[in-house]
Every structure is written in structure tokens, then in C-alpha cells.
Tab-separated table of C-alpha atoms in Angstrom:
chain	number	residue	atom	x	y	z
N	1	UNK	CA	13.382	4.693	31.351
N	2	UNK	CA	11.682	4.948	27.944
N	3	UNK	CA	13.776	6.464	25.151
N	4	UNK	CA	12.664	9.906	23.969
N	5	UNK	CA	12.299	10.321	20.206
N	6	UNK	CA	12.440	13.647	18.408
N	7	UNK	CA	10.096	14.357	15.493
N	8	UNK	CA	12.812	13.645	12.881
N	9	UNK	CA	13.331	10.142	14.394
N	10	UNK	CA	9.626	9.238	14.147
N	11	UNK	CA	7.596	7.873	11.232
N	12	UNK	CA	3.778	7.820	11.435
N	13	UNK	CA	2.336	5.363	8.900
N	14	UNK	CA	-1.186	4.114	8.084
N	15	UNK	CA	-1.207	0.396	7.220
N	16	UNK	CA	-4.072	-0.256	4.802
N	17	UNK	CA	-5.215	-3.255	2.812
N	18	UNK	CA	-8.356	-5.082	1.729
N	19	UNK	CA	-9.738	-8.072	3.634
N	20	UNK	CA	-7.555	-11.136	3.081
N	21	UNK	CA	-4.355	-9.225	2.231
N	22	UNK	CA	-2.614	-10.596	5.351
N	23	UNK	CA	-2.216	-7.200	6.993
N	24	UNK	CA	-2.844	-8.425	10.567
N	25	UNK	CA	-0.295	-11.241	10.176
N	26	UNK	CA	2.178	-8.747	8.701
N	27	UNK	CA	1.952	-6.385	11.669
N	28	UNK	CA	2.204	-9.358	14.033
N	29	UNK	CA	5.633	-10.120	12.525
N	30	UNK	CA	6.618	-6.442	12.801
N	31	UNK	CA	5.790	-6.433	16.530
N	32	UNK	CA	7.769	-9.650	16.969
N	33	UNK	CA	10.830	-8.473	15.023
N	34	UNK	CA	10.918	-5.213	17.004
N	35	UNK	CA	10.837	-7.180	20.278
N	36	UNK	CA	7.427	-5.793	21.322
N	37	UNK	CA	6.061	-9.349	21.592
N	38	UNK	CA	7.872	-12.572	22.483
N	39	UNK	CA	5.930	-14.700	20.019
N	40	UNK	CA	3.789	-14.085	16.974
N	41	UNK	CA	0.048	-14.445	17.432
N	42	UNK	CA	-2.271	-15.896	14.789
N	43	UNK	CA	-5.780	-15.034	13.626
N	44	UNK	CA	-6.792	-18.682	14.119
N	45	UNK	CA	-5.449	-18.583	17.694
N	46	UNK	CA	-7.346	-15.299	18.334
N	47	UNK	CA	-4.242	-13.872	20.018
N	48	UNK	CA	-2.941	-11.191	17.647
N	49	UNK	CA	-1.779	-7.868	19.104
N	50	UNK	CA	-3.734	-5.617	16.739
N	51	UNK	CA	-7.085	-7.488	16.551
N	52	UNK	CA	-7.841	-7.759	20.254
N	53	UNK	CA	-11.499	-6.745	20.576
N	54	UNK	CA	-13.863	-9.724	21.057
N	55	UNK	CA	-15.804	-8.720	17.922
N	56	UNK	CA	-12.571	-8.863	15.877
N	57	UNK	CA	-11.708	-12.286	17.249
N	58	UNK	CA	-15.178	-13.543	16.364
N	59	UNK	CA	-15.128	-12.123	12.819
N	60	UNK	CA	-11.489	-13.027	12.167
N	61	UNK	CA	-10.480	-9.616	10.816
N	62	UNK	CA	-9.948	-5.991	11.843
N	63	UNK	CA	-12.933	-3.814	12.769
N	64	UNK	CA	-11.209	-0.866	14.501
N	65	UNK	CA	-8.015	0.984	13.598
N	66	UNK	CA	-5.247	-0.018	16.007
N	67	UNK	CA	-2.212	1.993	17.090
N	68	UNK	CA	1.091	0.116	17.356
N	69	UNK	CA	4.176	1.990	18.638
N	70	UNK	CA	7.283	0.151	17.417
N	71	UNK	CA	10.926	0.964	18.240
N	72	UNK	CA	13.414	-0.396	15.705
N	73	UNK	CA	17.026	0.522	14.866
N	74	UNK	CA	16.956	3.416	17.383
N	75	UNK	CA	13.991	5.072	15.704
N	76	UNK	CA	10.245	4.967	16.220
N	77	UNK	CA	7.588	3.668	13.852
N	78	UNK	CA	3.976	4.469	14.776
N	79	UNK	CA	1.806	2.160	12.703
N	80	UNK	CA	-1.958	2.678	12.614
N	81	UNK	CA	-3.377	-0.639	11.422
N	82	UNK	CA	-6.614	0.228	9.570
N	83	UNK	CA	-9.592	-2.085	9.099
N	84	UNK	CA	-9.740	-3.770	5.687
N	85	UNK	CA	-13.503	-3.508	5.153
N	86	UNK	CA	-14.856	-0.310	3.578
N	87	UNK	CA	-17.604	-0.377	6.246
N	88	UNK	CA	-15.013	0.860	8.769
N	89	UNK	CA	-13.598	3.660	6.607
N	90	UNK	CA	-14.127	6.198	9.424
N	91	UNK	CA	-11.144	4.844	11.370
N	92	UNK	CA	-9.019	4.926	8.215
N	93	UNK	CA	-10.022	8.546	7.526
N	94	UNK	CA	-8.943	9.568	11.035
N	95	UNK	CA	-5.662	7.617	10.772
N	96	UNK	CA	-4.738	9.227	7.447
N	97	UNK	CA	-5.219	12.669	8.945
N	98	UNK	CA	-2.552	11.902	11.592
N	99	UNK	CA	0.152	10.144	9.551
N	100	UNK	CA	2.844	11.232	7.115
N	101	UNK	CA	2.529	8.284	4.717
N	102	UNK	CA	0.503	5.162	3.926
N	103	UNK	CA	1.265	1.564	2.997
N	104	UNK	CA	-1.252	-0.523	1.044
N	105	UNK	CA	-0.906	-4.285	1.482
N	106	UNK	CA	-2.139	-6.709	-1.182
N	107	UNK	CA	-1.626	-10.444	-1.560
N	108	UNK	CA	0.575	-12.117	-4.165
N	109	UNK	CA	-2.169	-14.661	-4.893
N	110	UNK	CA	-5.166	-12.299	-5.214
N	111	UNK	CA	-3.611	-9.102	-6.589
N	112	UNK	CA	-5.415	-5.780	-6.961
N	113	UNK	CA	-8.930	-5.923	-5.471
N	114	UNK	CA	-11.754	-3.416	-4.985
N	115	UNK	CA	-10.357	-2.902	-1.462
N	116	UNK	CA	-6.933	-1.989	-2.927
N	117	UNK	CA	-8.525	0.591	-5.219
N	118	UNK	CA	-10.672	2.076	-2.420
N	119	UNK	CA	-7.611	2.390	-0.165
N	120	UNK	CA	-5.627	4.031	-2.973
N	121	UNK	CA	-8.356	6.619	-3.644
N	122	UNK	CA	-8.591	7.433	0.062
N	123	UNK	CA	-4.804	7.857	0.507
N	124	UNK	CA	-4.578	9.920	-2.691
N	125	UNK	CA	-7.441	12.180	-1.561
N	126	UNK	CA	-5.434	12.962	1.595
N	127	UNK	CA	-2.273	13.453	-0.518
N	128	UNK	CA	-0.226	10.906	1.396
N	129	UNK	CA	3.034	9.391	0.066
N	130	UNK	CA	2.202	5.805	-0.762
N	131	UNK	CA	4.012	2.459	-0.938
N	132	UNK	CA	2.670	-0.970	-1.890
N	133	UNK	CA	3.574	-4.204	-0.115
N	134	UNK	CA	2.921	-7.401	-2.066
N	135	UNK	CA	2.468	-9.837	0.813
N	136	UNK	CA	1.930	-13.614	0.914
N	137	UNK	CA	4.842	-14.269	-1.452
N	138	UNK	CA	4.942	-17.722	0.170
N	139	UNK	CA	1.396	-18.617	-0.973
N	140	UNK	CA	1.289	-21.671	-3.254
N	141	UNK	CA	-0.599	-19.608	-5.867
N	142	UNK	CA	1.614	-16.509	-5.550
N	143	UNK	CA	2.283	-14.752	-8.869
N	144	UNK	CA	4.361	-11.685	-8.001
N	145	UNK	CA	5.060	-10.557	-11.557
N	146	UNK	CA	1.375	-10.715	-12.506
N	147	UNK	CA	0.389	-8.676	-9.413
N	148	UNK	CA	3.116	-6.082	-10.062
N	149	UNK	CA	1.883	-5.685	-13.644
N	150	UNK	CA	-1.667	-5.283	-12.291
N	151	UNK	CA	-0.428	-2.484	-10.003
N	152	UNK	CA	1.143	-0.645	-12.956
N	153	UNK	CA	-1.966	-1.136	-15.130
N	154	UNK	CA	-4.248	0.139	-12.348
N	155	UNK	CA	-2.164	2.898	-10.748
N	156	UNK	CA	0.340	3.771	-13.467
N	157	UNK	CA	4.096	3.558	-13.941
N	158	UNK	CA	4.767	5.443	-10.700
N	159	UNK	CA	4.725	1.908	-9.168
N	160	UNK	CA	8.439	1.100	-8.848
N	161	UNK	CA	10.047	-2.151	-7.684
N	162	UNK	CA	12.402	-1.846	-4.734
N	163	UNK	CA	12.554	-5.649	-4.363
N	164	UNK	CA	11.257	-8.760	-6.068
N	165	UNK	CA	11.127	-12.417	-4.942
N	166	UNK	CA	13.477	-14.932	-6.534
N	167	UNK	CA	11.203	-17.896	-5.838
N	168	UNK	CA	7.629	-16.752	-5.043
N	169	UNK	CA	5.434	-19.691	-4.052
N	170	UNK	CA	5.420	-22.330	-1.319
N	171	UNK	CA	9.250	-22.401	-1.196
N	172	UNK	CA	9.731	-18.623	-1.004
N	173	UNK	CA	12.855	-17.677	0.972
N	174	UNK	CA	14.849	-15.202	-1.167
N	175	UNK	CA	14.412	-11.771	-2.741
N	176	UNK	CA	16.530	-9.372	-4.770
N	177	UNK	CA	16.839	-5.970	-3.083
N	178	UNK	CA	17.425	-3.504	-5.912
N	179	UNK	CA	18.231	-0.596	-3.565
N	180	UNK	CA	20.825	-2.577	-1.598
N	181	UNK	CA	22.138	-4.399	-4.652
N	182	UNK	CA	22.021	-7.683	-2.713
N	183	UNK	CA	20.079	-10.937	-2.593
N	184	UNK	CA	18.333	-11.445	0.766
N	185	UNK	CA	18.009	-15.075	1.880
N	186	UNK	CA	15.965	-16.168	4.907
N	187	UNK	CA	16.149	-19.267	7.042
N	188	UNK	CA	12.947	-21.272	7.577
N	189	UNK	CA	12.034	-19.214	10.671
N	190	UNK	CA	12.418	-15.883	8.821
N	191	UNK	CA	13.740	-12.881	10.751
N	192	UNK	CA	17.066	-11.308	9.782
N	193	UNK	CA	18.164	-12.366	6.260
N	194	UNK	CA	21.621	-13.263	5.046
N	195	UNK	CA	22.855	-10.815	2.398
N	196	UNK	CA	24.429	-12.503	-0.631
N	197	UNK	CA	25.747	-11.341	-3.986
N	198	UNK	CA	23.170	-11.151	-6.770
N	199	UNK	CA	23.306	-14.317	-8.928
N	200	UNK	CA	24.687	-13.888	-12.453
N	201	UNK	CA	21.283	-14.859	-13.885
N	202	UNK	CA	19.686	-11.758	-12.273
N	203	UNK	CA	22.469	-9.189	-12.734
N	204	UNK	CA	21.329	-7.802	-16.088
N	205	UNK	CA	17.747	-7.345	-14.831
N	206	UNK	CA	18.937	-5.627	-11.619
N	207	UNK	CA	21.326	-3.312	-13.528
N	208	UNK	CA	18.387	-2.186	-15.684
N	209	UNK	CA	16.196	-1.634	-12.623
N	210	UNK	CA	18.903	0.337	-10.819
N	211	UNK	CA	19.242	2.540	-13.893
N	212	UNK	CA	15.479	3.233	-13.689
N	213	UNK	CA	15.837	4.121	-9.983
N	214	UNK	CA	18.668	6.541	-10.853
N	215	UNK	CA	16.472	8.182	-13.497
N	216	UNK	CA	13.630	8.600	-11.016
N	217	UNK	CA	15.973	9.944	-8.327
N	218	UNK	CA	17.401	12.459	-10.821
N	219	UNK	CA	13.904	13.909	-11.332
N	220	UNK	CA	13.962	15.231	-7.736
N	221	UNK	CA	15.925	18.397	-8.602
N	222	UNK	CA	18.175	19.963	-11.224
N	223	UNK	CA	21.417	19.351	-9.289
N	224	UNK	CA	20.788	15.589	-9.241
N	225	UNK	CA	19.705	15.655	-12.893
N	226	UNK	CA	22.977	17.364	-13.902
N	227	UNK	CA	25.014	14.805	-11.944
N	228	UNK	CA	23.004	11.932	-13.434
N	229	UNK	CA	23.669	13.200	-16.982
N	230	UNK	CA	27.352	13.656	-16.110
N	231	UNK	CA	29.234	11.216	-13.886
N	232	UNK	CA	26.134	9.467	-12.526
N	233	UNK	CA	24.684	9.373	-9.009
N	234	UNK	CA	26.223	7.838	-5.886
N	235	UNK	CA	24.130	5.460	-3.739
N	236	UNK	CA	23.625	8.294	-1.241
N	237	UNK	CA	22.376	10.637	-3.977
N	238	UNK	CA	20.018	7.968	-5.314
N	239	UNK	CA	18.530	7.622	-1.823
N	240	UNK	CA	18.248	11.395	-1.450
N	241	UNK	CA	16.428	11.706	-4.790
N	242	UNK	CA	14.129	8.725	-4.180
N	243	UNK	CA	13.096	10.130	-0.786
N	244	UNK	CA	12.026	13.343	-2.512
N	245	UNK	CA	10.022	11.735	-5.338
N	246	UNK	CA	8.399	9.307	-2.870
N	247	UNK	CA	7.456	12.149	-0.480
N	248	UNK	CA	5.888	14.266	-3.224
N	249	UNK	CA	3.862	11.353	-4.624
N	250	UNK	CA	5.840	10.947	-7.877
N	251	UNK	CA	6.755	7.338	-7.025
N	252	UNK	CA	4.995	4.405	-5.334
N	253	UNK	CA	7.684	1.997	-4.046
N	254	UNK	CA	6.768	-1.714	-4.244
N	255	UNK	CA	8.141	-4.160	-1.645
N	256	UNK	CA	7.704	-7.936	-1.212
N	257	UNK	CA	7.041	-9.806	2.063
N	258	UNK	CA	5.684	-12.915	3.700
N	259	UNK	CA	4.007	-11.895	6.954
N	260	UNK	CA	3.268	-15.529	7.773
N	261	UNK	CA	6.901	-16.670	7.384
N	262	UNK	CA	8.342	-13.402	8.821
N	263	UNK	CA	10.348	-12.725	5.661
N	264	UNK	CA	11.037	-9.193	4.422
N	265	UNK	CA	9.606	-7.659	7.598
N	266	UNK	CA	12.828	-6.114	8.935
N	267	UNK	CA	13.576	-4.652	5.511
N	268	UNK	CA	10.060	-3.181	5.294
N	269	UNK	CA	10.468	-1.453	8.678
N	270	UNK	CA	13.947	-0.255	7.738
N	271	UNK	CA	12.591	1.090	4.423
N	272	UNK	CA	9.801	3.046	6.182
N	273	UNK	CA	12.158	4.465	8.820
N	274	UNK	CA	14.697	5.485	6.166
N	275	UNK	CA	12.504	6.601	3.254
N	276	UNK	CA	9.134	7.737	4.645
N	277	UNK	CA	8.784	11.419	5.631
N	278	UNK	CA	8.949	12.311	9.331
N	279	UNK	CA	6.457	14.575	11.169
N	280	UNK	CA	9.191	17.243	11.163
N	281	UNK	CA	8.745	17.592	7.386
N	282	UNK	CA	5.122	18.716	7.639
N	283	UNK	CA	3.117	21.444	9.295
N	284	UNK	CA	-0.486	20.922	10.387
N	285	UNK	CA	-3.246	23.498	9.752
N	286	UNK	CA	-5.420	25.018	12.474
N	287	UNK	CA	-9.025	26.136	11.918
N	288	UNK	CA	-7.851	29.750	11.572
N	289	UNK	CA	-5.182	28.996	8.985
N	290	UNK	CA	-2.020	28.781	11.123
N	291	UNK	CA	0.587	26.161	10.250
N	292	UNK	CA	1.754	24.196	13.309
N	293	UNK	CA	5.166	22.501	13.111
N	294	UNK	CA	5.914	19.647	15.557
N	295	UNK	CA	8.690	21.182	17.687
N	296	UNK	CA	9.329	20.470	21.377
N	297	UNK	CA	10.101	24.094	22.210
N	298	UNK	CA	6.468	25.292	22.155
N	299	UNK	CA	3.391	25.126	24.457
N	300	UNK	CA	2.008	21.563	24.501
N	301	UNK	CA	-0.928	20.899	22.189
N	302	UNK	CA	-2.474	17.553	21.204
N	303	UNK	CA	-5.253	16.284	18.953
N	304	UNK	CA	-7.478	13.286	19.826
N	305	UNK	CA	-8.098	11.254	16.661
N	306	UNK	CA	-9.590	8.072	18.133
N	307	UNK	CA	-11.597	7.036	21.186
N	308	UNK	CA	-11.969	3.387	22.147
N	309	UNK	CA	-14.414	2.057	24.737
N	310	UNK	CA	-12.785	-1.020	26.248
N	311	UNK	CA	-13.938	-3.572	28.825
N	312	UNK	CA	-12.439	-3.048	32.335
N	313	UNK	CA	-10.769	0.188	31.167
N	314	UNK	CA	-13.494	2.505	29.876
N	315	UNK	CA	-12.573	5.189	27.375
N	316	UNK	CA	-9.077	5.220	25.893
N	317	UNK	CA	-8.162	8.392	23.977
N	318	UNK	CA	-5.509	8.126	21.261
N	319	UNK	CA	-3.769	11.353	20.302
N	320	UNK	CA	-0.918	12.912	18.385
N	321	UNK	CA	1.197	15.644	19.989
N	322	UNK	CA	1.019	18.525	17.531
N	323	UNK	CA	3.657	20.649	19.283
N	324	UNK	CA	5.482	20.798	22.614
N	325	UNK	CA	5.871	18.000	25.170
N	326	UNK	CA	2.873	16.443	26.953
N	327	UNK	CA	3.693	15.151	30.440
N	328	UNK	CA	1.783	12.944	32.875
N	329	UNK	CA	0.100	15.274	35.383
N	330	UNK	CA	-0.378	18.150	32.886
N	331	UNK	CA	-3.550	20.224	33.189
N	332	UNK	CA	-4.986	20.986	29.769
N	333	UNK	CA	-7.950	22.843	28.284
N	334	UNK	CA	-10.382	21.182	25.855
N	335	UNK	CA	-10.756	23.849	23.155
N	336	UNK	CA	-14.025	22.536	21.719
N	337	UNK	CA	-15.865	21.839	24.967
N	338	UNK	CA	-14.371	24.506	27.238
N	339	UNK	CA	-13.634	21.949	29.968
N	340	UNK	CA	-10.413	21.294	31.876
N	341	UNK	CA	-8.692	17.902	31.770
N	342	UNK	CA	-5.809	16.406	33.718
N	343	UNK	CA	-3.539	13.978	31.869
N	344	UNK	CA	-3.124	11.549	34.747
N	345	UNK	CA	-1.462	8.740	32.758
N	346	UNK	CA	0.289	8.394	29.410
N	347	UNK	CA	0.838	5.160	27.504
N	348	UNK	CA	2.884	3.880	24.615
N	349	UNK	CA	0.594	1.342	22.948
N	350	UNK	CA	0.920	-1.721	20.753
N	351	UNK	CA	-2.615	-2.925	20.182
N	352	UNK	CA	-3.840	-4.342	23.475
N	353	UNK	CA	-0.482	-3.731	25.211
N	354	UNK	CA	0.102	-0.460	27.085
N	355	UNK	CA	3.370	0.713	28.595
N	356	UNK	CA	3.273	3.740	30.958
N	357	UNK	CA	5.489	6.658	29.865
N	358	UNK	CA	6.239	9.974	31.595
N	359	UNK	CA	6.083	12.214	28.520
N	360	UNK	CA	5.292	12.285	24.806
N	361	UNK	CA	7.104	14.636	22.411
N	362	UNK	CA	6.007	16.614	19.353
N	363	UNK	CA	5.050	14.448	16.366
N	364	UNK	CA	4.588	11.295	18.461
N	365	UNK	CA	1.417	9.223	18.967
N	366	UNK	CA	0.267	7.821	22.330
N	367	UNK	CA	-2.810	7.208	24.510
N	368	UNK	CA	-4.352	8.315	27.775
N	369	UNK	CA	-7.305	7.184	29.899
N	370	UNK	CA	-9.882	8.595	32.340
N	371	UNK	CA	-10.453	11.930	30.600
N	372	UNK	CA	-13.811	13.307	31.776
N	373	UNK	CA	-15.128	15.228	28.799
N	374	UNK	CA	-12.918	14.635	25.752
N	375	UNK	CA	-14.077	13.102	22.468
N	376	UNK	CA	-12.617	12.207	19.082
N	377	UNK	CA	-11.771	15.413	17.196
N	378	UNK	CA	-10.994	17.491	20.300
N	379	UNK	CA	-7.889	19.646	20.798
N	380	UNK	CA	-6.250	19.802	24.252
N	381	UNK	CA	-3.805	22.638	25.060
N	382	UNK	CA	-1.817	23.760	28.063
N	383	UNK	CA	-2.570	27.209	29.516
N	384	UNK	CA	-1.942	30.222	27.237
N	385	UNK	CA	-2.132	28.136	24.042
N	386	UNK	CA	-5.167	28.779	21.827
N	387	UNK	CA	-4.531	26.412	18.897
N	388	UNK	CA	-7.446	24.402	17.534
N	389	UNK	CA	-7.290	21.885	14.683
N	390	UNK	CA	-9.766	21.177	11.933
N	391	UNK	CA	-12.145	18.282	12.679
N	392	UNK	CA	-11.765	14.952	10.871
N	393	UNK	CA	-14.063	14.733	7.848
N	394	UNK	CA	-16.066	11.494	7.724
N	395	UNK	CA	-18.022	10.012	4.808
N	396	UNK	CA	-21.808	10.364	4.725
N	397	UNK	CA	-23.836	7.367	6.001
N	398	UNK	CA	-24.919	4.891	3.325
N	399	UNK	CA	-27.194	2.533	5.282
N	400	UNK	CA	-29.995	3.136	7.826
N	401	UNK	CA	-31.977	1.024	10.252
N	402	UNK	CA	-34.513	1.651	13.028
N	403	UNK	CA	-33.448	0.381	16.455
N	404	UNK	CA	-35.374	-0.220	19.676
N	405	UNK	CA	-34.790	-2.136	22.903
N	406	UNK	CA	-36.701	-5.347	23.625
N	407	UNK	CA	-38.044	-3.672	26.773
N	408	UNK	CA	-39.303	-0.083	26.502
N	409	UNK	CA	-37.940	0.543	30.004
N	410	UNK	CA	-34.419	0.271	28.536
N	411	UNK	CA	-34.830	3.271	26.190
N	412	UNK	CA	-32.624	5.560	28.292
N	413	UNK	CA	-29.931	2.916	28.647
N	414	UNK	CA	-29.967	2.332	24.864
N	415	UNK	CA	-29.679	6.073	24.174
N	416	UNK	CA	-26.653	6.349	26.515
N	417	UNK	CA	-24.948	3.353	24.865
N	418	UNK	CA	-25.591	4.691	21.360
N	419	UNK	CA	-23.966	7.974	22.386
N	420	UNK	CA	-20.900	6.048	23.613
N	421	UNK	CA	-20.759	4.038	20.392
N	422	UNK	CA	-20.888	7.238	18.295
N	423	UNK	CA	-17.962	8.595	20.312
N	424	UNK	CA	-16.040	5.408	19.557
N	425	UNK	CA	-16.878	5.502	15.841
N	426	UNK	CA	-18.350	8.830	14.608
N	427	UNK	CA	-19.564	7.125	11.402
N	428	UNK	CA	-22.231	5.435	13.545
N	429	UNK	CA	-24.828	8.231	13.389
N	430	UNK	CA	-27.898	8.335	15.658
N	431	UNK	CA	-31.022	10.452	15.108
N	432	UNK	CA	-34.496	10.638	16.642
N	433	UNK	CA	-37.159	10.720	13.910
N	434	UNK	CA	-40.170	12.710	15.130
N	435	UNK	CA	-42.223	11.716	12.074
N	436	UNK	CA	-41.571	7.989	12.489
N	437	UNK	CA	-41.279	8.163	16.300
N	438	UNK	CA	-38.243	5.912	15.988
N	439	UNK	CA	-34.515	5.928	16.762
N	440	UNK	CA	-32.630	5.653	13.462
N	441	UNK	CA	-29.002	4.469	13.334
N	442	UNK	CA	-26.950	5.020	10.180
N	443	UNK	CA	-23.607	3.633	9.072
N	444	UNK	CA	-21.394	2.675	6.148
N	445	UNK	CA	-23.079	-0.672	5.405
N	446	UNK	CA	-25.004	-3.626	6.768
N	447	UNK	CA	-21.848	-5.128	8.289
N	448	UNK	CA	-21.070	-1.815	9.982
N	449	UNK	CA	-24.522	-1.713	11.660
N	450	UNK	CA	-24.345	-5.415	12.535
N	451	UNK	CA	-21.101	-4.647	14.372
N	452	UNK	CA	-22.862	-1.818	16.246
N	453	UNK	CA	-25.554	-4.313	17.340
N	454	UNK	CA	-22.833	-6.752	18.457
N	455	UNK	CA	-21.132	-4.015	20.504
N	456	UNK	CA	-24.405	-2.963	22.135
N	457	UNK	CA	-25.200	-6.532	23.121
């Protein structure tokens, strides 16, 4: 039987990063290290867990945001892997509305890109705690120090090293963990590192960095500041303070990894599960100004933030339980559309993989199928619950094209498919122009509309 996780044991995180940052490979190693998959897929092999749509396999990078439920160290990490291209910002917008924090991935050989800056602005606009992962530390042209300095120049001195590689480049296999006060060394296959004492050559640098971490932790509250100025902070107090300054956006932790070599992945997951805020720490606003806290002891209420249309399955609705416990077989009311829905099946998901579950608790993220009349942005409640959540705000379209079928007889079929595509991605906007007597489709860019054409075909 599946383990039940309470809201304080769950972390909901958006994984962001520009094209080429290695984000898909990174999450592939996370799924492998958590035992979700038996082997790591590759983009070249077109068998990764998070990029499983045919269009993503053909393009070689993410198009849709993908939910991955990961259990690790007796806690639950719900990662929403967001598309790297700005053309698919709609999925990222929806993901950020559902999570408690965000991680931006960038590569140690390319550094800060336009994609990094766009992701940062988006996460900041939603006021999400933010961490940076400098990935691809094994790349032959990796320059970790240069990229870290770029981060500080671009985003300020809130960027704070939690770890740094000892030997970035083709031979990368060791990193200094400033928080742990240890050197982590990986075998060639990656995975769990061996913890060693910090070499004498690095001790002065680490002592200075730990002092900086203490100073930042002391800024969390006056009690910690008094202790810091007196006898100093214990490791536990440093962690307590850092959690606070990270959660309120006063610090952007920086972590190093190699997704390809599976190095630093366990530590990254452990960091997120330990440091990132849980759903229990936040309330969620309703359209009439109520604040909903994710507790089990309340009438069940969920919010659908993503709808996927998948071959052989049909519509898959991804949701977060806002309060209460949602159980398979529950009858619920769609607050926007006034219709009744039965939750016939519930699934824990990891990209293309779905595991049936009996119930989903407050703060958790899951999926269901075969809902008759539910769309992205809808609230479903059990009887006698009248909560309704604010809709996701999407960016305005930037690019427009006229569209018509090859055969006029297919006009109705095209209209029905365009409606389905809009439900899958609300940033695909469809309008009938009476003046032009044309169907106009709008999106975030040429690539976005080309993907719509691919999906229709």
C-alpha cells in the first residue's frame, strides 16, 4: 500500500532552466536515485521519463510541464519539470502557482543565459523561494567559479554557495559541501558519495564561507543574531536561520551537480526536502479572499492546474489537493462549470509512469482521468464545500497566424481539435475573425504555433 504523506512531509518544487541546461537529464537521475526508474533514460535514446510526448522526442527538449512524484528519505518531492523555451511559459506559470519553491538550472559551461533571466523574473514575480543549480560540472569546458560570479553579478549577493566542485571539468567527481563541512567524492557511476574530511588546502576557504552562512542565518531573527554575536550558532541553529532567509527570498542557495554522471543528485534532493518550505507553511487564496491552509481535517477541495491530452488515454487532469483528502470514488462538484464529477481513479505520476493510489492528502499533487467536464483552472469540491480558487494568469499572445484545413469539409473537426488544444495549453488562443472570415490562432512565438500544428497533425 502506498505511503501517505502529510503536508509537512511534502515539498512541491518547479524545476526551471533554459534550453541546454541539462534539466531533463538532471531529473532523469533524480528518478533513478529515488528508485522510480530502474535505469536512466537519455535524450538521444528518446526514453526519458519527463519528455515522453512524441513531439518532445522529435525536438529533443521539453515542450510541456511534467509532474514527477518522487519519494526519497521517507518524504515526498513533487517536481514539476517546466519547459525550457519561453514559448511554453504557460505551463511554467501554472506550475509556479502550485509550488512552494523553484529551482533554476544552468550549465557550468554556458552560464547565465536569457532563459536563466526569464525564469528568474517569472519566479520572482510569483514570490517563490529560489535556488540555483549549476549543472554539467563534468563538461570539458565547465567553469564553475566564472558562472557563480555571473550569478552574483546578475542577481546580486543573495546568491550563496552551499557547495562547490573541487575539480570541475571532464574529471569531475568531488565537491565541498559547506553546510555539511565535508568533501563529497563519487565513484565513476555516481549515486551515493563517500563523505571525507575537507583537504587542508580548502579549509581556510570553507571556514570563511561557513562564517558567511552563519551571518546570513543570524539575519533570520533577533534571537539568532544575539547568539551569533555571543557564543556563535550551532549547526542546528544555522540550518534554522538559513531555512527562514531562503523561504523569505533573502538568500538564493547555489548547488553543484552533474546530471549526466549522477553526481550531487542525492544531495540536491536532500537539500530540497530539508530546506525548501512545505505546503503546510502557506495558505492559498480563494476568489473571495479566504486563506485556505492544506489540512486533512477539512472538506476535500482540489484545483486542476494542467490538462494533458494523451494518445490511448484521452484527457489527464493534474491537480493539487488544497485541503482535505481526495479519495477514489469521491463525487465532486465543479465550481466553475456547475457540473458533477466522479473521481474514478487517482494516480501518482512520474512523467509517463502512473501508479494507482486510493487517496491523495492535502498539499499533495496527483492526477486523474476520464473527467467529463473539467478543464485547467477548475476547482472541484465535495458536497457542502463552496471554495473556489483564483484562475491562473497567463501571458498575452505575442504571435498570430491564420489556420484552415486542406479540405473545407474538415472545418468542424479542426474547430473541435483546436478547442482540445486550448484546454491542454491555454496560451494557444483561438478566435474567429468576422472581418477576415478566418480562424486565427495565437501563441507565445513561432515555435509555439509550430508545435500546435504538429499536435493537430
